[in-house]
Short mmCIF file of N, CA and C in Angstrom, two decimals:
data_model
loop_
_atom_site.label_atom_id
_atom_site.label_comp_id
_atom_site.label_asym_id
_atom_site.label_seq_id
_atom_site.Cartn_x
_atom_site.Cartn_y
_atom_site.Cartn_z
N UNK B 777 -78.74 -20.53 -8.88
CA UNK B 777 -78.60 -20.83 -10.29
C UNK B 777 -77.38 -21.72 -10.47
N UNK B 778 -77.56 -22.56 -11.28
CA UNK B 778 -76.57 -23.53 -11.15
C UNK B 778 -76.13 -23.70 -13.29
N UNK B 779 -74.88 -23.53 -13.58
CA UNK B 779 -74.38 -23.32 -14.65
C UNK B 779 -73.42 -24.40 -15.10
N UNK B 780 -73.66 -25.81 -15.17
CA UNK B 780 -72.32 -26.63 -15.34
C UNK B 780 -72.50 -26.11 -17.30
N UNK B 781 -71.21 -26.85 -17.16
CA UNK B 781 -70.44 -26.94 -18.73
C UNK B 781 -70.12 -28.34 -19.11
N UNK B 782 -70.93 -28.42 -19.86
CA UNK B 782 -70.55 -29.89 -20.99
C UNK B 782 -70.10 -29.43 -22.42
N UNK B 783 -70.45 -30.62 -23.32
CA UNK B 783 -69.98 -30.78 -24.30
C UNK B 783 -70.81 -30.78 -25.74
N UNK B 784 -69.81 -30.56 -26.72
CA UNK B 784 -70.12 -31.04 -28.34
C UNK B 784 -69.89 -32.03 -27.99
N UNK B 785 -69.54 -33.14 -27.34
CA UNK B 785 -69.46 -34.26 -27.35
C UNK B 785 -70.82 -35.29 -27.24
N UNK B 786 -71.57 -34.43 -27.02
CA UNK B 786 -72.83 -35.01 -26.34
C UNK B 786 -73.96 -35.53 -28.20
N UNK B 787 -72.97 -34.69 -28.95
CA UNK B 787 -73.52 -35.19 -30.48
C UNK B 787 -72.28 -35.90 -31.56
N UNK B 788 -73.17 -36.38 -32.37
CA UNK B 788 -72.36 -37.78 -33.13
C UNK B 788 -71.14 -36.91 -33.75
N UNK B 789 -71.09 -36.17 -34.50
CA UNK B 789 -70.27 -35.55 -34.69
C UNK B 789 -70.08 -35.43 -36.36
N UNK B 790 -71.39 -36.31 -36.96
CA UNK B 790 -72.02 -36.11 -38.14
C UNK B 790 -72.04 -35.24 -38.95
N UNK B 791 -72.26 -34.34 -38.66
CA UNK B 791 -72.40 -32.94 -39.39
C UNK B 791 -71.87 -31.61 -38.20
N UNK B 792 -71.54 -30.67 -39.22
CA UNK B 792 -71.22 -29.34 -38.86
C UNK B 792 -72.43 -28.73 -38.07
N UNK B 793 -71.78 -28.06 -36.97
CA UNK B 793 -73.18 -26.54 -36.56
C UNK B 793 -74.49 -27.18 -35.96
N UNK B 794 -74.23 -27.98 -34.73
CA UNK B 794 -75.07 -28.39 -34.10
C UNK B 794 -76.15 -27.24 -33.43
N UNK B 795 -77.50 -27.63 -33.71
CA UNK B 795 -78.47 -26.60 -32.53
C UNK B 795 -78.89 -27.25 -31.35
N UNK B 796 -79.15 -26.31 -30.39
CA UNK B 796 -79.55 -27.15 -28.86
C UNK B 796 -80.44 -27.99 -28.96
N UNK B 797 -81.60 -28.43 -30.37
CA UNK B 797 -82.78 -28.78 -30.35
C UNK B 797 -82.95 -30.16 -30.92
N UNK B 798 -80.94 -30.04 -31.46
CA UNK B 798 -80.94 -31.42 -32.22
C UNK B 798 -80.55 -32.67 -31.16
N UNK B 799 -81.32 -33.64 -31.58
CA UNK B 799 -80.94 -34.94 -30.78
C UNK B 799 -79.57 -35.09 -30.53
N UNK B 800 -79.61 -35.54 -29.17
CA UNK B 800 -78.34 -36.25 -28.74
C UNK B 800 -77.73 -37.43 -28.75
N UNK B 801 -76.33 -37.73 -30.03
CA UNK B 801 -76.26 -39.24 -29.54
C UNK B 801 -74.51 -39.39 -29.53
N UNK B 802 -73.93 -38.95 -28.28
CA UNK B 802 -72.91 -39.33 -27.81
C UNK B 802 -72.15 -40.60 -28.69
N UNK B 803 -70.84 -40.41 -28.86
CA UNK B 803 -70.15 -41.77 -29.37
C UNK B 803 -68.97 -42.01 -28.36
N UNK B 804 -68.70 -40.94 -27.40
CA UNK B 804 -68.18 -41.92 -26.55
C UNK B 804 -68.85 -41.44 -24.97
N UNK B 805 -67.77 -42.34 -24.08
CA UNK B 805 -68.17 -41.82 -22.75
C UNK B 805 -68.15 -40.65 -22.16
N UNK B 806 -67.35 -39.90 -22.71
CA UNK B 806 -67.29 -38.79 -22.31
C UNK B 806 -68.78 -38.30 -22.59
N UNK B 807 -69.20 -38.27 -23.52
CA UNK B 807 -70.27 -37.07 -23.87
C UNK B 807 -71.38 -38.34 -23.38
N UNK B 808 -71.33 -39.17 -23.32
CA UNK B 808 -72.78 -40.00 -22.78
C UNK B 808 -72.92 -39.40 -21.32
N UNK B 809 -71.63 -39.13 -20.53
CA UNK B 809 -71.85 -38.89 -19.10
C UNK B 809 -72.36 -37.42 -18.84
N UNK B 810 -71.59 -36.46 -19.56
CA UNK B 810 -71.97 -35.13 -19.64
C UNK B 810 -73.45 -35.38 -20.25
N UNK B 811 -74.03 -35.55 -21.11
CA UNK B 811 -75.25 -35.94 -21.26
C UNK B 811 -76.00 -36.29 -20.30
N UNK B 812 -75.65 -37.14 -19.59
CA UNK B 812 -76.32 -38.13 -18.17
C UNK B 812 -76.72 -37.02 -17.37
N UNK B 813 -75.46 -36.09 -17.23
CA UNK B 813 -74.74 -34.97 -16.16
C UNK B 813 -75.92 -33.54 -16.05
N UNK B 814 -76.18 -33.86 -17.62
CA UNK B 814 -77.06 -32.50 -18.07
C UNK B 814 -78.71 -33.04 -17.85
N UNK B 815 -79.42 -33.95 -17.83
CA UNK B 815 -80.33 -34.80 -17.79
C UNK B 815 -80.65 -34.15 -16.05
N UNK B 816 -79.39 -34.74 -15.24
CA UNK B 816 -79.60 -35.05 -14.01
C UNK B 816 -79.40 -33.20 -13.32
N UNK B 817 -78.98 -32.66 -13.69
CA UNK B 817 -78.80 -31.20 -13.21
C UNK B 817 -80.18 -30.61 -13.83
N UNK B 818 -81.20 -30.74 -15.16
CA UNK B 818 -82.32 -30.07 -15.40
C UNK B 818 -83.08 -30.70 -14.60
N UNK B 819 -83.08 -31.63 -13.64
CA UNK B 819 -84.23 -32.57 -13.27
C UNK B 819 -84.31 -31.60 -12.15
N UNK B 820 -82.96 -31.47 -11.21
CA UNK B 820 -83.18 -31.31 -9.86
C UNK B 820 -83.01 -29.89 -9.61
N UNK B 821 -82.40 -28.98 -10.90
CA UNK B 821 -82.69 -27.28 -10.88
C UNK B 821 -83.29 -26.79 -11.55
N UNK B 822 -84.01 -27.97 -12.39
CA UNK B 822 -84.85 -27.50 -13.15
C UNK B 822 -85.27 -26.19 -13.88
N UNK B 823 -85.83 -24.75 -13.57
CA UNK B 823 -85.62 -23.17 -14.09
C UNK B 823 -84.67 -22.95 -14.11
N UNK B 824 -83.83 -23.27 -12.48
CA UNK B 824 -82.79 -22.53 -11.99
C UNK B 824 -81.31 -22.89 -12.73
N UNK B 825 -81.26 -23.51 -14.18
CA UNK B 825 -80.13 -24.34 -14.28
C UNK B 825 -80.25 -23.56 -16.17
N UNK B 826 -79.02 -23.73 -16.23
CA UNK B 826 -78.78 -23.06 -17.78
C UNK B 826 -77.23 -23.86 -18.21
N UNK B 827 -77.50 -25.13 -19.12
CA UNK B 827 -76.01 -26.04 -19.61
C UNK B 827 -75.28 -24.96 -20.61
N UNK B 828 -74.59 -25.32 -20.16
CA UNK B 828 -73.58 -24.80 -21.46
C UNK B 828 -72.73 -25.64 -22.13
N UNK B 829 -73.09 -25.93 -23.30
CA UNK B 829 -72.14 -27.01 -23.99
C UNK B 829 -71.45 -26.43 -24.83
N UNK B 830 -70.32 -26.79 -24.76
CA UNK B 830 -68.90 -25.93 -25.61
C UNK B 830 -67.71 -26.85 -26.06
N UNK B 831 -67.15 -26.28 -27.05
CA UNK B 831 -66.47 -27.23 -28.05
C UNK B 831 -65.11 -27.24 -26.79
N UNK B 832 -64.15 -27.38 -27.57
CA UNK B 832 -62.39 -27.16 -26.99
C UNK B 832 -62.57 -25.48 -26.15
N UNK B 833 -62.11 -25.47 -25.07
CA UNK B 833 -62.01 -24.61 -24.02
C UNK B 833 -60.42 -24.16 -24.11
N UNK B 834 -60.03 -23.04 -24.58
CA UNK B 834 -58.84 -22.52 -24.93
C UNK B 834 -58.61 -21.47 -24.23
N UNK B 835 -57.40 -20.97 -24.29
CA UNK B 835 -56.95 -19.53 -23.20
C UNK B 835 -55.59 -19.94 -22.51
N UNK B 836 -55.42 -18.84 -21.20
CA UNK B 836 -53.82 -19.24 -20.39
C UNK B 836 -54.16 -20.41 -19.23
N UNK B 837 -52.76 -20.40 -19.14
CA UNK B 837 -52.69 -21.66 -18.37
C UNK B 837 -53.83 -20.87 -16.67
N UNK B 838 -54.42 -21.39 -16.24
CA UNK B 838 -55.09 -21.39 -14.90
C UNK B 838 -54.48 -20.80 -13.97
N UNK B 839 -54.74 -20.00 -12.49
CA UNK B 839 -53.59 -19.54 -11.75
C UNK B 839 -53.57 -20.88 -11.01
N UNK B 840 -54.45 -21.51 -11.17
CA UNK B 840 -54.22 -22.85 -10.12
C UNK B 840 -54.00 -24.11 -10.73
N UNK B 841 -53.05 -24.71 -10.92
CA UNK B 841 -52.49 -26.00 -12.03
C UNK B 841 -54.01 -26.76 -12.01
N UNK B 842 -54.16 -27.52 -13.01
CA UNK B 842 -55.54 -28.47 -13.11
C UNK B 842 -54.18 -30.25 -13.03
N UNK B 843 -54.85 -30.93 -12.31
CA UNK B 843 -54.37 -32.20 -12.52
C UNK B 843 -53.97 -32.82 -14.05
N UNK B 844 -54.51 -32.37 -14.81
CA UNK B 844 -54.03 -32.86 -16.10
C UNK B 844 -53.49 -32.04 -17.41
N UNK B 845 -52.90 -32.33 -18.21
CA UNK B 845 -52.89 -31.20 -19.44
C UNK B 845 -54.03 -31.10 -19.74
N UNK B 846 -53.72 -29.88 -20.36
CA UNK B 846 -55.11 -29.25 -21.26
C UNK B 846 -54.68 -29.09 -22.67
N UNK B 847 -55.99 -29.28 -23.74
CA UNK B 847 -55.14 -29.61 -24.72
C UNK B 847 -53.97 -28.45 -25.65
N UNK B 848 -54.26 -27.01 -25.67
CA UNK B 848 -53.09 -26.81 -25.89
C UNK B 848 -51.74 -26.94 -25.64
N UNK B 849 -51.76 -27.65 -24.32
CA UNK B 849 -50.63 -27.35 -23.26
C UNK B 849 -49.82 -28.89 -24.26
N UNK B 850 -50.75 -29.59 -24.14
CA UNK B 850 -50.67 -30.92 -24.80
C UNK B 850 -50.02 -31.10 -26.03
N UNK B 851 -50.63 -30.46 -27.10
CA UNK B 851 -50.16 -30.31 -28.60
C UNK B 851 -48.94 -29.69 -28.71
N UNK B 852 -48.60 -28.80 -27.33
CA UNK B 852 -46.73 -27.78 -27.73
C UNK B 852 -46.40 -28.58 -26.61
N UNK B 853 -46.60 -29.36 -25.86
CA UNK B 853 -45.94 -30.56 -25.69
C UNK B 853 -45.18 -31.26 -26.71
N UNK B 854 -45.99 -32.10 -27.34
CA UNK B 854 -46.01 -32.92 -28.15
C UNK B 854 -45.10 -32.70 -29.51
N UNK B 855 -45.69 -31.16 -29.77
CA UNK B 855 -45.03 -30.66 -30.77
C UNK B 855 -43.43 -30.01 -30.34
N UNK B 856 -43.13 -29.84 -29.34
CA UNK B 856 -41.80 -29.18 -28.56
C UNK B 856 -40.42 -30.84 -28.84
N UNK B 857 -41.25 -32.03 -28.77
CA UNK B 857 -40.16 -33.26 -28.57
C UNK B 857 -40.28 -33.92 -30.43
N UNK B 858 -40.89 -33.16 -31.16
CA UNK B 858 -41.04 -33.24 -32.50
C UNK B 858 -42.04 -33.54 -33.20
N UNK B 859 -41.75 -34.25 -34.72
CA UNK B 859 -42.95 -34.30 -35.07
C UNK B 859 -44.16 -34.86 -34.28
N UNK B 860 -45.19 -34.96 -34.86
CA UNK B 860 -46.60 -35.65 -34.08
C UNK B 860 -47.59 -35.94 -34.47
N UNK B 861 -48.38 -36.90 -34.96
CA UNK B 861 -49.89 -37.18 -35.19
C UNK B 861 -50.81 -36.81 -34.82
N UNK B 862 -52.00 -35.81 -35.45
CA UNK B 862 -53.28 -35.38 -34.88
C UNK B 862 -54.75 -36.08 -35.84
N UNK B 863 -55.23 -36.02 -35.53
CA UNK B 863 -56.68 -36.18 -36.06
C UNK B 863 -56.89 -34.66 -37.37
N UNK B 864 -57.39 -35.32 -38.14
CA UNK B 864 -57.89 -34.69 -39.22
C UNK B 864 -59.27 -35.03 -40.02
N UNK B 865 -59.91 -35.46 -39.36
CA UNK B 865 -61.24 -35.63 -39.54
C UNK B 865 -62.21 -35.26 -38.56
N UNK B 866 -61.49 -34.99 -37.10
CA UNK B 866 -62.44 -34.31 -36.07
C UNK B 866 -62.40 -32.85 -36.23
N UNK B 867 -63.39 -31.77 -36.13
CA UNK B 867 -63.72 -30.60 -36.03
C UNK B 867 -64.23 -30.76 -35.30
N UNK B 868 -63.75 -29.02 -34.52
CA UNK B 868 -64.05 -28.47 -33.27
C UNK B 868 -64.33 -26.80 -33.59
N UNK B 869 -64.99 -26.69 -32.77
CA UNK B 869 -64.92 -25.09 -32.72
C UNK B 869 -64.26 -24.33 -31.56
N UNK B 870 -62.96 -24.26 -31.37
CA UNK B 870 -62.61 -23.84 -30.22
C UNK B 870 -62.78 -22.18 -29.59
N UNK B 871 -63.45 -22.32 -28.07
CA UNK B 871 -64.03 -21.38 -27.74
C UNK B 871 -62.86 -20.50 -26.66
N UNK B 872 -62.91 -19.61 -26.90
CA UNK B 872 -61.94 -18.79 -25.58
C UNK B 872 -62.37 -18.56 -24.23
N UNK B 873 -61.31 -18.91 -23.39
CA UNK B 873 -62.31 -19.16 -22.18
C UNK B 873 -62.75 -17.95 -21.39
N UNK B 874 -62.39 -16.84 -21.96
CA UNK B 874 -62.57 -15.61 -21.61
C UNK B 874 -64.30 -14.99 -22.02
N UNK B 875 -64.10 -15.74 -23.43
CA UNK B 875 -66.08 -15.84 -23.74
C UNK B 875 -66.83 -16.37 -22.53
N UNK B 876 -66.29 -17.69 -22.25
CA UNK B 876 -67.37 -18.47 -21.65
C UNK B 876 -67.64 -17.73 -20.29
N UNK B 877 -66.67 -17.35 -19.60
CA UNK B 877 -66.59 -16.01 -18.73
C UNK B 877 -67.77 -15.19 -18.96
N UNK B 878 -67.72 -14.53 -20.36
CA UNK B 878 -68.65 -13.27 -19.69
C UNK B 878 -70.00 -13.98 -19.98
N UNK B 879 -70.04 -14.98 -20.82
CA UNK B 879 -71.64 -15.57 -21.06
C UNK B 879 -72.45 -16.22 -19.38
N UNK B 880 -71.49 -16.69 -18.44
CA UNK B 880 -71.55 -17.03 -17.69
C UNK B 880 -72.24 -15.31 -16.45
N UNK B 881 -71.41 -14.41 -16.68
CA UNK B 881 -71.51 -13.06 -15.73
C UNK B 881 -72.81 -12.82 -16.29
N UNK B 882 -73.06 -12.86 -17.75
CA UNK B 882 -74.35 -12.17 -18.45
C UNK B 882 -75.97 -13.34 -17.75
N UNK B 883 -75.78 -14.57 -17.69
CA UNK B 883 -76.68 -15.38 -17.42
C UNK B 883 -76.65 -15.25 -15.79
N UNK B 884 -75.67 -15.17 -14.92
CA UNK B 884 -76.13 -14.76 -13.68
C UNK B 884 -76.65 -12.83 -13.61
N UNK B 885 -76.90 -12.45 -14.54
CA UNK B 885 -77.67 -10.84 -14.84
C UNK B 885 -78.98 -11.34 -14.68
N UNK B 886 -78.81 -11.72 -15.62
CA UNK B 886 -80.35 -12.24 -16.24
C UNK B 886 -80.83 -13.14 -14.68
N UNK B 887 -79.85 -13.91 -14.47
CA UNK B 887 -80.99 -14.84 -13.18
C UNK B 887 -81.10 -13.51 -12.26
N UNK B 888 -80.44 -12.85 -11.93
CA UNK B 888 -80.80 -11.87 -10.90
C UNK B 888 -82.08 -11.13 -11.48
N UNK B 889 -81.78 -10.38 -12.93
CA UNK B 889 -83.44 -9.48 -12.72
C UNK B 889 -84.79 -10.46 -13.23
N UNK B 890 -84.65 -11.73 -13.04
CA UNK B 890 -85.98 -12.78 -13.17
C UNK B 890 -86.21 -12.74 -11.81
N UNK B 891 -85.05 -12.81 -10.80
CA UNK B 891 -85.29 -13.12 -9.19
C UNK B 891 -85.96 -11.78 -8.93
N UNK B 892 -85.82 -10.50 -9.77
CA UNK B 892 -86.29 -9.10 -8.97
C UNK B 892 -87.80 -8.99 -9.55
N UNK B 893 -88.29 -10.63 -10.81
CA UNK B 893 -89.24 -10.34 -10.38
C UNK B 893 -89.82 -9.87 -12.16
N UNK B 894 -88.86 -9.84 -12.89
CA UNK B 894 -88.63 -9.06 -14.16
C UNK B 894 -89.39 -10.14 -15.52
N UNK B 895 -89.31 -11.75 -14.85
CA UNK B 895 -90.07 -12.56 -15.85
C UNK B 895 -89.76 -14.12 -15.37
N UNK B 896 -89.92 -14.96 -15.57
CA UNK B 896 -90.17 -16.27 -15.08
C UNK B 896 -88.88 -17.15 -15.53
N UNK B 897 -88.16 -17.87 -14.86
CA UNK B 897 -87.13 -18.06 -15.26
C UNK B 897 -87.23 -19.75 -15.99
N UNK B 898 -86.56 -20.04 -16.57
CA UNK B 898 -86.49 -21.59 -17.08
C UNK B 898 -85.61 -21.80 -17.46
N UNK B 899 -85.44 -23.79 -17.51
CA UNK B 899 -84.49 -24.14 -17.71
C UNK B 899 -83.92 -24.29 -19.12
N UNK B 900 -82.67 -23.86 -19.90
CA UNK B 900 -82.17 -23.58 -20.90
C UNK B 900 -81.11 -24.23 -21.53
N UNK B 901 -80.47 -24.44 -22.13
CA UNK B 901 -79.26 -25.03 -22.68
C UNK B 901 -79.16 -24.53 -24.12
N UNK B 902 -77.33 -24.01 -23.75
CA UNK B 902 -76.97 -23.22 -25.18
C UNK B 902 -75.21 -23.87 -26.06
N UNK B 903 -75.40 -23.90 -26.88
CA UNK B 903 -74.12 -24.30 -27.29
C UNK B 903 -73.38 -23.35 -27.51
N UNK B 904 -72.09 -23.51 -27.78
CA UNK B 904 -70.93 -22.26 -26.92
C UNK B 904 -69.62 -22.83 -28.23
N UNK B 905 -69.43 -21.84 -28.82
CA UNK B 905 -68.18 -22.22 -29.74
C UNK B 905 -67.72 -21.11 -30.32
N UNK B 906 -66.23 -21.30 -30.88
CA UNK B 906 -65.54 -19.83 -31.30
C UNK B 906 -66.28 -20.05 -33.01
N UNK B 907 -65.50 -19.17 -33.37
CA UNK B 907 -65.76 -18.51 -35.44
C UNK B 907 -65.36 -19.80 -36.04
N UNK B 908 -64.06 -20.32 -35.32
CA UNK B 908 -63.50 -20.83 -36.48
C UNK B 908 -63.75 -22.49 -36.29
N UNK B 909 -64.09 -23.18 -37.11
CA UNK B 909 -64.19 -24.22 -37.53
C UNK B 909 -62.64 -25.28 -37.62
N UNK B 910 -62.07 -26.03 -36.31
CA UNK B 910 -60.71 -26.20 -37.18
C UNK B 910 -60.74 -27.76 -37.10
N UNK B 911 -59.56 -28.41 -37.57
CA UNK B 911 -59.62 -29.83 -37.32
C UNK B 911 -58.20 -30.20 -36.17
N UNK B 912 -58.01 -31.01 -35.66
CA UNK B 912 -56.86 -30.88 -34.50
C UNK B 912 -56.07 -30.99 -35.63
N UNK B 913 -55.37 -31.41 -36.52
CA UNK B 913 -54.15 -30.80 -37.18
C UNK B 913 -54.08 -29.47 -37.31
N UNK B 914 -55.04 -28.45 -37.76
CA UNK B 914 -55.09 -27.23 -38.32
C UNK B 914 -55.29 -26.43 -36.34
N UNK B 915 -55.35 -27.11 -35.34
CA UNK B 915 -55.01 -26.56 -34.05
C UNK B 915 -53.92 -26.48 -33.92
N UNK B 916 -53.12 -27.59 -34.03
CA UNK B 916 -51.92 -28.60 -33.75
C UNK B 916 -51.15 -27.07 -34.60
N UNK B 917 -51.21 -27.06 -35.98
CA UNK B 917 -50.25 -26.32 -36.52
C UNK B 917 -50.15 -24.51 -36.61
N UNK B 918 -51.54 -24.24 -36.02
CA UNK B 918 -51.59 -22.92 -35.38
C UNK B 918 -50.59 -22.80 -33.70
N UNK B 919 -51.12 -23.81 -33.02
CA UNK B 919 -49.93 -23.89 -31.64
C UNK B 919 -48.16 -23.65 -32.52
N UNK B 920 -47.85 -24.83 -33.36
CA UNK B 920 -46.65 -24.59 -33.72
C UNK B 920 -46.37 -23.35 -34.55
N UNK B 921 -47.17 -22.57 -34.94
CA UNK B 921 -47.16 -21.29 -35.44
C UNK B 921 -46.59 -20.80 -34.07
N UNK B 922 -47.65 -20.54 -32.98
CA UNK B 922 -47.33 -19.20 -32.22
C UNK B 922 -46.21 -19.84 -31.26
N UNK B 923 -45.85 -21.18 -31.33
CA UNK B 923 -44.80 -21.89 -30.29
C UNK B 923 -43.67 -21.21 -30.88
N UNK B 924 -43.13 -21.53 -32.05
CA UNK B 924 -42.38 -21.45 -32.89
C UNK B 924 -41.51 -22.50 -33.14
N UNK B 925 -42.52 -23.68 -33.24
CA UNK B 925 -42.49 -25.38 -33.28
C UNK B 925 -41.52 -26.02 -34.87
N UNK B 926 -40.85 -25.98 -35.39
CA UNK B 926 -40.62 -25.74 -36.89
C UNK B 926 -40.63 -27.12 -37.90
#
């Protein structure tokens, strides 16, 4: 079973509360490739493959550094050397990465009792996002909340 993770990016960004069923039309590269990415992983695992597309990926820092910031790490950056400019017209739904965790443990359940035989498995794709609705300023100024950014 094969589980990559893409994106909300993979839609225009038009409207609120995307469903898996709505057309895809990427506005930048990022989400055209994850798109490409998701295309090319249902082709060749076809049942065996379940996307997960998810907004902003939030939580602690990794035990193993990632080559780049991540964006909280980014914003109390940013916000630590003073003021700072964010976007206020993009919304996100930022997801905890501790969710995507167990959705991930729960879908390798499920592939195991289809493998024991329990029902026919296929290929799926689900979108993945927290409650709250925010815009990167209203991220930006929750980080300087819990930073204690002033």
């Amino acid at each position: 079973m094969l589980v990559p993770l893409s994106t909300d990016q993979v839609y225009d960004g038009s409207r609120p509360h995307w469903v898996e069923g709505d057309a895809c039309r990427p506005v930048n590269a990022y989400g055209a490739s994850k798109q490409e990415a998701e295309r090319v992983v249902q082709a060749e695992w076809g049942p065996h493959s379940v996307v997960l597309r998810s907004s902003i990926i939030v939580g602690p820092q990794p035990r193993t550094p990632v080559p780049r910031t991540l964006f909280l790490q980014f914003v109390d950056g940013a916000l630590a050397k003073g003021p700072a400019d964010f976007f206020q017209d993009e919304w996100r739904n930022p997801v905890y990465v501790q969710d995507i965790v167990a959705i991930v443990v729960q879908l390798v359940r499920e592939q195991a009792g289809l493998a024991a035989g329990q029902a026919h498995p296929r290929a799926r794709t689900y979108n993945m996002g927290g409650p709250d609705r925010l815009s990167r300023v209203d991220m930006a100024l929750q980080v300087a909340e819990a930073r204690g950014h002033g």
